Coordinates of C-alpha atoms in Angstrom, one line a residue:
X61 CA 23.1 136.7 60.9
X62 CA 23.4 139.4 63.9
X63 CA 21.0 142.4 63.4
X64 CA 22.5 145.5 63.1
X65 CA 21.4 147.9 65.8
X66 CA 21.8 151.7 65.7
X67 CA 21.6 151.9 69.9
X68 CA 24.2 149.9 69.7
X69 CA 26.7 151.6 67.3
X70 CA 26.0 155.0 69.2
X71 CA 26.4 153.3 72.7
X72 CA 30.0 152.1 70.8
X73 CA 30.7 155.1 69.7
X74 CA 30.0 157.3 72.3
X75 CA 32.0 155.2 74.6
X76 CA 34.6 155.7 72.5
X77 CA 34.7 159.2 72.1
X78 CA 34.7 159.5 76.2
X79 CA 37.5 157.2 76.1
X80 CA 39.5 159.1 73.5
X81 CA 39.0 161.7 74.5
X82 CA 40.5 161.1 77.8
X83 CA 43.4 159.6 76.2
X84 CA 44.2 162.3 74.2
X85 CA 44.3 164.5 77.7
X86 CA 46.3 161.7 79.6
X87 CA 49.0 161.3 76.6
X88 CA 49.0 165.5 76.7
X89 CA 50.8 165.4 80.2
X90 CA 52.9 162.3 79.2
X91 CA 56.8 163.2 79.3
X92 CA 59.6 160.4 78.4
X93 CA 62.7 160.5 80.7
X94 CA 66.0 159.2 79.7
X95 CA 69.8 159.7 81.1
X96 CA 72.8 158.6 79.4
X97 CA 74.8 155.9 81.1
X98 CA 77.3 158.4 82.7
X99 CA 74.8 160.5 84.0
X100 CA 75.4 163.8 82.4
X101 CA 72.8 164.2 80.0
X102 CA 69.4 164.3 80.6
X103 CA 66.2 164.2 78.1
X104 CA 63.0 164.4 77.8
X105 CA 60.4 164.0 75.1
X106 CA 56.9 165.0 74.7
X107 CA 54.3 164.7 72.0
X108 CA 56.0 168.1 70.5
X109 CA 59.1 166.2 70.3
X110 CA 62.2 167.3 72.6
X111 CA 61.4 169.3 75.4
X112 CA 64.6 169.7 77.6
X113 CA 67.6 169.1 77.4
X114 CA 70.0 169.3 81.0
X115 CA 73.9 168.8 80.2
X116 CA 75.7 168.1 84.0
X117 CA 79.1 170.6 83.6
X118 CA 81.2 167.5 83.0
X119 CA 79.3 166.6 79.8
X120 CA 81.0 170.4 78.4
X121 CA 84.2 168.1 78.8
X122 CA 83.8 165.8 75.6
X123 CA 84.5 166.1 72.4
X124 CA 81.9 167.8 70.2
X125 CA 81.2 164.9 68.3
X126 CA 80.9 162.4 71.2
X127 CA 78.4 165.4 73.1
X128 CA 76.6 165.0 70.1
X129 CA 76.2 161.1 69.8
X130 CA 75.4 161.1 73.6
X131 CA 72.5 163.7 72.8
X132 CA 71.1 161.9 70.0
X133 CA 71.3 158.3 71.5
X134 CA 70.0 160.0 75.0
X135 CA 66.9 162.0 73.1
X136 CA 65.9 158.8 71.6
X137 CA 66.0 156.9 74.7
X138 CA 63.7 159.4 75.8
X139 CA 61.5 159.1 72.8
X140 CA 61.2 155.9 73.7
X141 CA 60.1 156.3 76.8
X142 CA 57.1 158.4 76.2
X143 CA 56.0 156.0 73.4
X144 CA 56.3 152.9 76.3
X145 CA 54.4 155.3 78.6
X146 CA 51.9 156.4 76.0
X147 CA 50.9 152.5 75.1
X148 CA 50.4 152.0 79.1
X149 CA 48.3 155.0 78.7
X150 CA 46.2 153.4 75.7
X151 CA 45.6 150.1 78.0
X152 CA 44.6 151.6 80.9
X153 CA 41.9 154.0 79.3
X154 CA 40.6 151.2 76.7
X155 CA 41.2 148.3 78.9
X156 CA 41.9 144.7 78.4
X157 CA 40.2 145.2 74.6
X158 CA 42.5 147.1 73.7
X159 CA 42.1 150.4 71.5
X160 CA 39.4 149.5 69.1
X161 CA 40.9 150.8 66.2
X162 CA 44.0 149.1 66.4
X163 CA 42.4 145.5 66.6
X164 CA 41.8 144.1 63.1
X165 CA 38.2 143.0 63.1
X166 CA 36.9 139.3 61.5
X167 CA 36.1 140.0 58.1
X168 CA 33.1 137.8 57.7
X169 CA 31.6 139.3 61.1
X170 CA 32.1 142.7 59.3
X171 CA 31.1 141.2 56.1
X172 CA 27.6 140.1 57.8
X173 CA 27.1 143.7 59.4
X174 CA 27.7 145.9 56.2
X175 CA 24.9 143.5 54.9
X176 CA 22.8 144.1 57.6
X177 CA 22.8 148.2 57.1
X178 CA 22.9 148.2 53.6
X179 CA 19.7 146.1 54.1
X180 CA 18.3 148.2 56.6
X181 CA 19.4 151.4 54.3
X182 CA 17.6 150.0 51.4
X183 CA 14.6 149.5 53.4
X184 CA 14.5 153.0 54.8
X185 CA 15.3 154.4 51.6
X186 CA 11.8 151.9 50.3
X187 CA 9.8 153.4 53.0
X188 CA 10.7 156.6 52.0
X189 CA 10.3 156.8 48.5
X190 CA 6.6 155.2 48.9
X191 CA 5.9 158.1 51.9
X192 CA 7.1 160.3 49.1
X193 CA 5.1 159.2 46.4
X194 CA 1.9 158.7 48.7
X195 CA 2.5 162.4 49.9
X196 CA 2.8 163.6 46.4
X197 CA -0.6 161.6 45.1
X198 CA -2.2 163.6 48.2
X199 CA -1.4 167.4 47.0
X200 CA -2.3 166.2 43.7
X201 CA -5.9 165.6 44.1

């Protein structure tokens, strides 16, 4: 059974706290790009949602409802974009592991290490109680 090892857990989680933390100022600046197939609409998406939206003077040609289906399909393109640019993001800041919240850990691994600190709570909270109860037959006498 692997000990559990408080250095350890705050090496982990400092780590990942740097590492977060630079991803959430990388995925800040991202911006998805899309154009629709004729070229006269232009989008792009942040992490607010839709930022701009550029119409080339031949796009006021079409109909209304075509405009709007080329918008729509065009803003999602964009959407898209940013969320394929945002996951490049993720593997570049948390490397070939991956985001450490988004992998699915072995159960029995986990299993073994919430028995290993609920021992090691359990001790502490032993220790304690008969550092407490010492200290308290002391200020009796």
């Amino acid at each position: 059974m692997p000990a559990f090892g408080f250095e350890d857990l705050m090496h982990s989680s400092e780590l990942y706290a740097a590492r977060s933390a630079e991803l959430s100022e990388k995925l800040g600046d991202l911006v998805g790009h899309a154009e629709s197939s004729d070229g006269r609409v232009e989008v792009e998406w942040n992490q607010d949602g839709l930022a701009k939206i550029e119409l080339d003077p031949r796009a006021l040609r079409m109909g209304a409802s075509e405009l709007a289906e080329t918008i729509t399909a065009t803003a999602r393109e964009a959407q898209k974009d940013l969320e394929r640019r945002a996951e490049e993001v993720r593997r570049d800041v948390f490397g070939a592991e991956g985001d450490p919240l988004a992998v699915k850990p072995d159960a029995e691994e986990l299993q073994e290490t919430l028995a290993d600190m609920q021992s090691l709570f359990q001790g502490t909270v032993q220790e304690t109680t008969a550092l407490m109860d010492t200290l308290r037959k002391a200020f009796e006498k």
